Backbone as a printed PyTorch tensor [residue, N CA C, xyz], in Angstrom:
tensor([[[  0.8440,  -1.1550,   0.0000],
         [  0.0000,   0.0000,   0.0000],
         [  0.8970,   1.2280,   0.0000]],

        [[  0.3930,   2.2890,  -0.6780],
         [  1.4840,   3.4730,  -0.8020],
         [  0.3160,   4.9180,  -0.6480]],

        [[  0.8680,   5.2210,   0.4380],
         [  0.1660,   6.6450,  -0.0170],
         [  1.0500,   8.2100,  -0.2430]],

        [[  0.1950,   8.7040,  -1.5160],
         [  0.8360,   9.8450,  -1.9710],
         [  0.1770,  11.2010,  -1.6490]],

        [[  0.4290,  11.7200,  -1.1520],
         [ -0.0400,  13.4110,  -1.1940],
         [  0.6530,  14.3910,  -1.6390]],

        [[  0.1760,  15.3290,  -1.7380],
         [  0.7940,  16.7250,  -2.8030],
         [  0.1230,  18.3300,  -1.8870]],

        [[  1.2790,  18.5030,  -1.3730],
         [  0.3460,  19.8250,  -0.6840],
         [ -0.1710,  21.0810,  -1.1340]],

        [[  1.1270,  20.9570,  -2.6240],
         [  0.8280,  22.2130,  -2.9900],
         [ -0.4450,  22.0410,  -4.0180]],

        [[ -0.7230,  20.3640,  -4.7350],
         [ -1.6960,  20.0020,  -5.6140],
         [ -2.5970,  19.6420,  -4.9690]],

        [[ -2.8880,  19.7640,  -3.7440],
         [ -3.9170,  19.7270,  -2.9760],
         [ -4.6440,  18.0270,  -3.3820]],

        [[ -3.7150,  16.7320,  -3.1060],
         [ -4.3240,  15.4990,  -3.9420],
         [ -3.5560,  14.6780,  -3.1980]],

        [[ -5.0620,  13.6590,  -2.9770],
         [ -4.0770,  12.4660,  -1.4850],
         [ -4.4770,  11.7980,  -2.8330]],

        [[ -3.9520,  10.2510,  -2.9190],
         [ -4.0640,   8.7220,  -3.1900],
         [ -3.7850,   7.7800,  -1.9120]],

        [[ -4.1790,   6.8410,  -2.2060],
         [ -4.3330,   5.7850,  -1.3680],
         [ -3.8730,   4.2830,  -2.5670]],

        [[ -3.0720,   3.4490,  -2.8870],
         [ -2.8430,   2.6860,  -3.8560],
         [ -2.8630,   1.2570,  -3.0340]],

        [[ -3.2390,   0.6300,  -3.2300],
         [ -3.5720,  -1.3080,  -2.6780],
         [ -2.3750,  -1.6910,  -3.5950]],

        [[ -2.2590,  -2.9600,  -2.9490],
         [ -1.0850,  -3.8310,  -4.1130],
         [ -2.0480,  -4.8710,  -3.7660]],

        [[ -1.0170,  -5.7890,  -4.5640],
         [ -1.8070,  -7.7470,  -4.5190],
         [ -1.7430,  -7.9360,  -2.8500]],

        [[ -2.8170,  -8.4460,  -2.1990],
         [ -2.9450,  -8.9940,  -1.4060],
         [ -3.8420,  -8.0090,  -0.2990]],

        [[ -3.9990,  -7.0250,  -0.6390],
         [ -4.4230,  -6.0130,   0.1670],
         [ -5.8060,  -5.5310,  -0.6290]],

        [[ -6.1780,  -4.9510,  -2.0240],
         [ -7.0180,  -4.9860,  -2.4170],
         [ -8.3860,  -5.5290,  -1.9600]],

        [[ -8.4660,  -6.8450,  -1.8500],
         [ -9.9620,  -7.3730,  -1.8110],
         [-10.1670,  -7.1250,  -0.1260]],

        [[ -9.1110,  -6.3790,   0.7950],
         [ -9.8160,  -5.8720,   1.5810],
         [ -9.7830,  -4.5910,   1.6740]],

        [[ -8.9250,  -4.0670,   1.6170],
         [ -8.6560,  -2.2190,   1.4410],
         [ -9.1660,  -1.9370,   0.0840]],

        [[-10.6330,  -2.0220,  -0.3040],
         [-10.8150,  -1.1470,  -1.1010],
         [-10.9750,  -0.1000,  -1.6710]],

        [[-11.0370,   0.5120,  -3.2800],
         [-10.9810,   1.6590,  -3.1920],
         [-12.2370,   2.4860,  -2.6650]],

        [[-13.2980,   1.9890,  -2.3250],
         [-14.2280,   2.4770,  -1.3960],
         [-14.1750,   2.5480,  -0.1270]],

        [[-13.2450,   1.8540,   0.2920],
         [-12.7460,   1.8300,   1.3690],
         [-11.7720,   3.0810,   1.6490]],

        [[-10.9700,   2.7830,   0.6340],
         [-10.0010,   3.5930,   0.8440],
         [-10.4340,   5.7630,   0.7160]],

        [[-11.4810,   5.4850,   0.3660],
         [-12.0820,   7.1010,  -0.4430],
         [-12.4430,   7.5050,   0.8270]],

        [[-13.2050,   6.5660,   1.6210],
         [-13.8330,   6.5340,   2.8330],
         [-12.6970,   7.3290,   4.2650]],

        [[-11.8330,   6.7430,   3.8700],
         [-10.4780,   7.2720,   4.9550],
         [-10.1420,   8.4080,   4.2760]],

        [[ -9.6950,   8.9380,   3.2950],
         [ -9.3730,  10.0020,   2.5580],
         [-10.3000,  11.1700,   3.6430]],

        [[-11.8710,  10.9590,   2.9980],
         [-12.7600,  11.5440,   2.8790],
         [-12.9440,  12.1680,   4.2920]],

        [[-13.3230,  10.9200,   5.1760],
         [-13.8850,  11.4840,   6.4550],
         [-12.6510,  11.4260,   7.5020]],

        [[-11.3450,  11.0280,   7.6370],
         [-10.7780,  11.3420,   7.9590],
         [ -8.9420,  11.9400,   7.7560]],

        [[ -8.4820,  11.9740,   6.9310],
         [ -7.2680,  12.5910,   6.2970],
         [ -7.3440,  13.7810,   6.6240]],

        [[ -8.6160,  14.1900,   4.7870],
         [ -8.8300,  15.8200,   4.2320],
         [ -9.6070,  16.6430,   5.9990]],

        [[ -9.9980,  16.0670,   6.8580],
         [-10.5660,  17.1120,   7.7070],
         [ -8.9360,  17.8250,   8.4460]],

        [[ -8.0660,  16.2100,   8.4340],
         [ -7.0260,  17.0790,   9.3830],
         [ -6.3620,  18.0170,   8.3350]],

        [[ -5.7390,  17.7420,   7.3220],
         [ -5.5220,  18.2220,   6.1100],
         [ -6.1790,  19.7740,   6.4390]],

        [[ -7.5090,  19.8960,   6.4710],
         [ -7.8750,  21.5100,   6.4770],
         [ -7.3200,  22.1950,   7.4900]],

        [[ -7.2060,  21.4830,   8.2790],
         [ -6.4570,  22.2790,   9.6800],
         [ -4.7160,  22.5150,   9.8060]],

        [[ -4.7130,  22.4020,   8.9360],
         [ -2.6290,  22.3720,   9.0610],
         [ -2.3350,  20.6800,   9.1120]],

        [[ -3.0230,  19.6030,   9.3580],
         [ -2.4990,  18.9470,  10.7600],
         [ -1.7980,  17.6410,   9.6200]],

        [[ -0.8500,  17.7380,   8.7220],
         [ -0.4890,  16.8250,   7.8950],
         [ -0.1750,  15.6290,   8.2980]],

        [[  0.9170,  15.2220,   9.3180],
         [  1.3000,  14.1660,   9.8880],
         [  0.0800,  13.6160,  10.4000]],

        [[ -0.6610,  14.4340,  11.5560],
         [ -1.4650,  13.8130,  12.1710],
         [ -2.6300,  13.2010,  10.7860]],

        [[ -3.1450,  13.6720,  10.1610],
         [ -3.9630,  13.2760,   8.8970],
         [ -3.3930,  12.0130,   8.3010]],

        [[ -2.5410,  11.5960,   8.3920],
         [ -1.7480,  10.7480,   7.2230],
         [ -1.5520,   9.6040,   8.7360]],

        [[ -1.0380,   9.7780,  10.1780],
         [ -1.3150,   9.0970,  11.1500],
         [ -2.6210,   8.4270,  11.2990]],

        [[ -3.3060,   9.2470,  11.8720],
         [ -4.8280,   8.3750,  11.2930],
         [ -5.3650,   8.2660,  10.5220]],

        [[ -5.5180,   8.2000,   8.8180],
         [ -5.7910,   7.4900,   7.9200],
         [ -4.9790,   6.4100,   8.1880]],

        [[ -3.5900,   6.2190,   8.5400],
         [ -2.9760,   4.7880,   8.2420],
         [ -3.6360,   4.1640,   9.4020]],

        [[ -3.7480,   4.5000,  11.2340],
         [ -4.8030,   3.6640,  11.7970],
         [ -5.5240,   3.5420,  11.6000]],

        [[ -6.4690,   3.9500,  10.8060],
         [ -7.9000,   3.9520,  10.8820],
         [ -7.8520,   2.3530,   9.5480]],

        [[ -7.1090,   2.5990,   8.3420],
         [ -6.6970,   1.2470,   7.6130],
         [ -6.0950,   0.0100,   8.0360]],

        [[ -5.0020,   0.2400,   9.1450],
         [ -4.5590,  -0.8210,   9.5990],
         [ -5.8680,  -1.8880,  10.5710]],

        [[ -6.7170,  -0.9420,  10.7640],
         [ -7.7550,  -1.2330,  11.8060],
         [ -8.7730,  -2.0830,  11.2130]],

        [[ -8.8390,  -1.3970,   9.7790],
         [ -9.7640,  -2.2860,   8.8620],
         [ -9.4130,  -3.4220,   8.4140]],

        [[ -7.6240,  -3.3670,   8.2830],
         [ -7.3850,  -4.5910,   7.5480],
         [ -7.2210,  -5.7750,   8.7450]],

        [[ -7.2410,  -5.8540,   9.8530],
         [ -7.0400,  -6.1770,  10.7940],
         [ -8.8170,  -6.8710,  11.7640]],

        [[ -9.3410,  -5.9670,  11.3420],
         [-11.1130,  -6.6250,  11.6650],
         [-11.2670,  -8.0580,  11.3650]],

        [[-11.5970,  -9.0210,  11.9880],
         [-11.6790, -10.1410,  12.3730],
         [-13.1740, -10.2790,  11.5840]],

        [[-13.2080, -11.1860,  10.6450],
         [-13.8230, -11.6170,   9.5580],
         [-15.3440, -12.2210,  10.2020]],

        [[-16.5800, -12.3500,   9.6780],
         [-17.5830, -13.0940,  10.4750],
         [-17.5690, -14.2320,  10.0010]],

        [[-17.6720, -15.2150,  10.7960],
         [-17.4170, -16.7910,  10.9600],
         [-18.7500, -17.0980,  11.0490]],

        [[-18.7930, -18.7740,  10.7890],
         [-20.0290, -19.2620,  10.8330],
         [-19.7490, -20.0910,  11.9680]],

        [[-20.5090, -20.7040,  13.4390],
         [-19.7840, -21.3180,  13.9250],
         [-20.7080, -22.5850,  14.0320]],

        [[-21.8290, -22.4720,  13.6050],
         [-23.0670, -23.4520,  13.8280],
         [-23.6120, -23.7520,  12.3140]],

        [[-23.0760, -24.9340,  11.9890],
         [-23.0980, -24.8270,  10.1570],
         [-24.3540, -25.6190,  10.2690]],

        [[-25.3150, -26.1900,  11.4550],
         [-26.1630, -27.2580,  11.2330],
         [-27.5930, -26.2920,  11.0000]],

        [[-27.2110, -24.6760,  11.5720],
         [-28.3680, -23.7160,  11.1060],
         [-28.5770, -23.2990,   9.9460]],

        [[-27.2950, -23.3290,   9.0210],
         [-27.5680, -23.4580,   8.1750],
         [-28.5420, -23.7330,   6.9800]],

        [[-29.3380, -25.7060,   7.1590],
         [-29.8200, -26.3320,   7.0510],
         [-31.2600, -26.6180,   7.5070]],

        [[-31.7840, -25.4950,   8.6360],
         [-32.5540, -26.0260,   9.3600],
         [-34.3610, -25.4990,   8.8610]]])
């Protein structure tokens, strides 16, 4: 994953590689941009913006998947 910003072009990216994609998507990823980056971004707050977008992703990629644990309900 790579992220690029441009301060004076006023333009974040967010880029997935193989293996990261089918969970960091780019809806995903617009989502972190959106509601949290560009707010710190308006305020001066660059590091901190680019700090939590990367927690706020590591957090997602890291969410513990929903399991089935009773496959006989399945069926019933």
């Amino acid at each position: 994953m790579t992220i690029v910003f441009s301060k004076t072009l006023r333009k974040i990216r967010i880029s997935t590689g193989i293996g990261t994609e089918h969970i960091l998507t780019d809806e995903i990823c617009k989502d972190v941009i959106e509601k949290t980056i560009i707010p710190k971004f308006k305020k001066g707050e660059y590091y901190l913006g680019i700090e939590k977008g990367i927690t706020e992703l590591i957090a997602k990629w890291q969410k513990p998947k929903k399991k089935i644990t009773f496959y006989s309900t399945l069926f019933d």
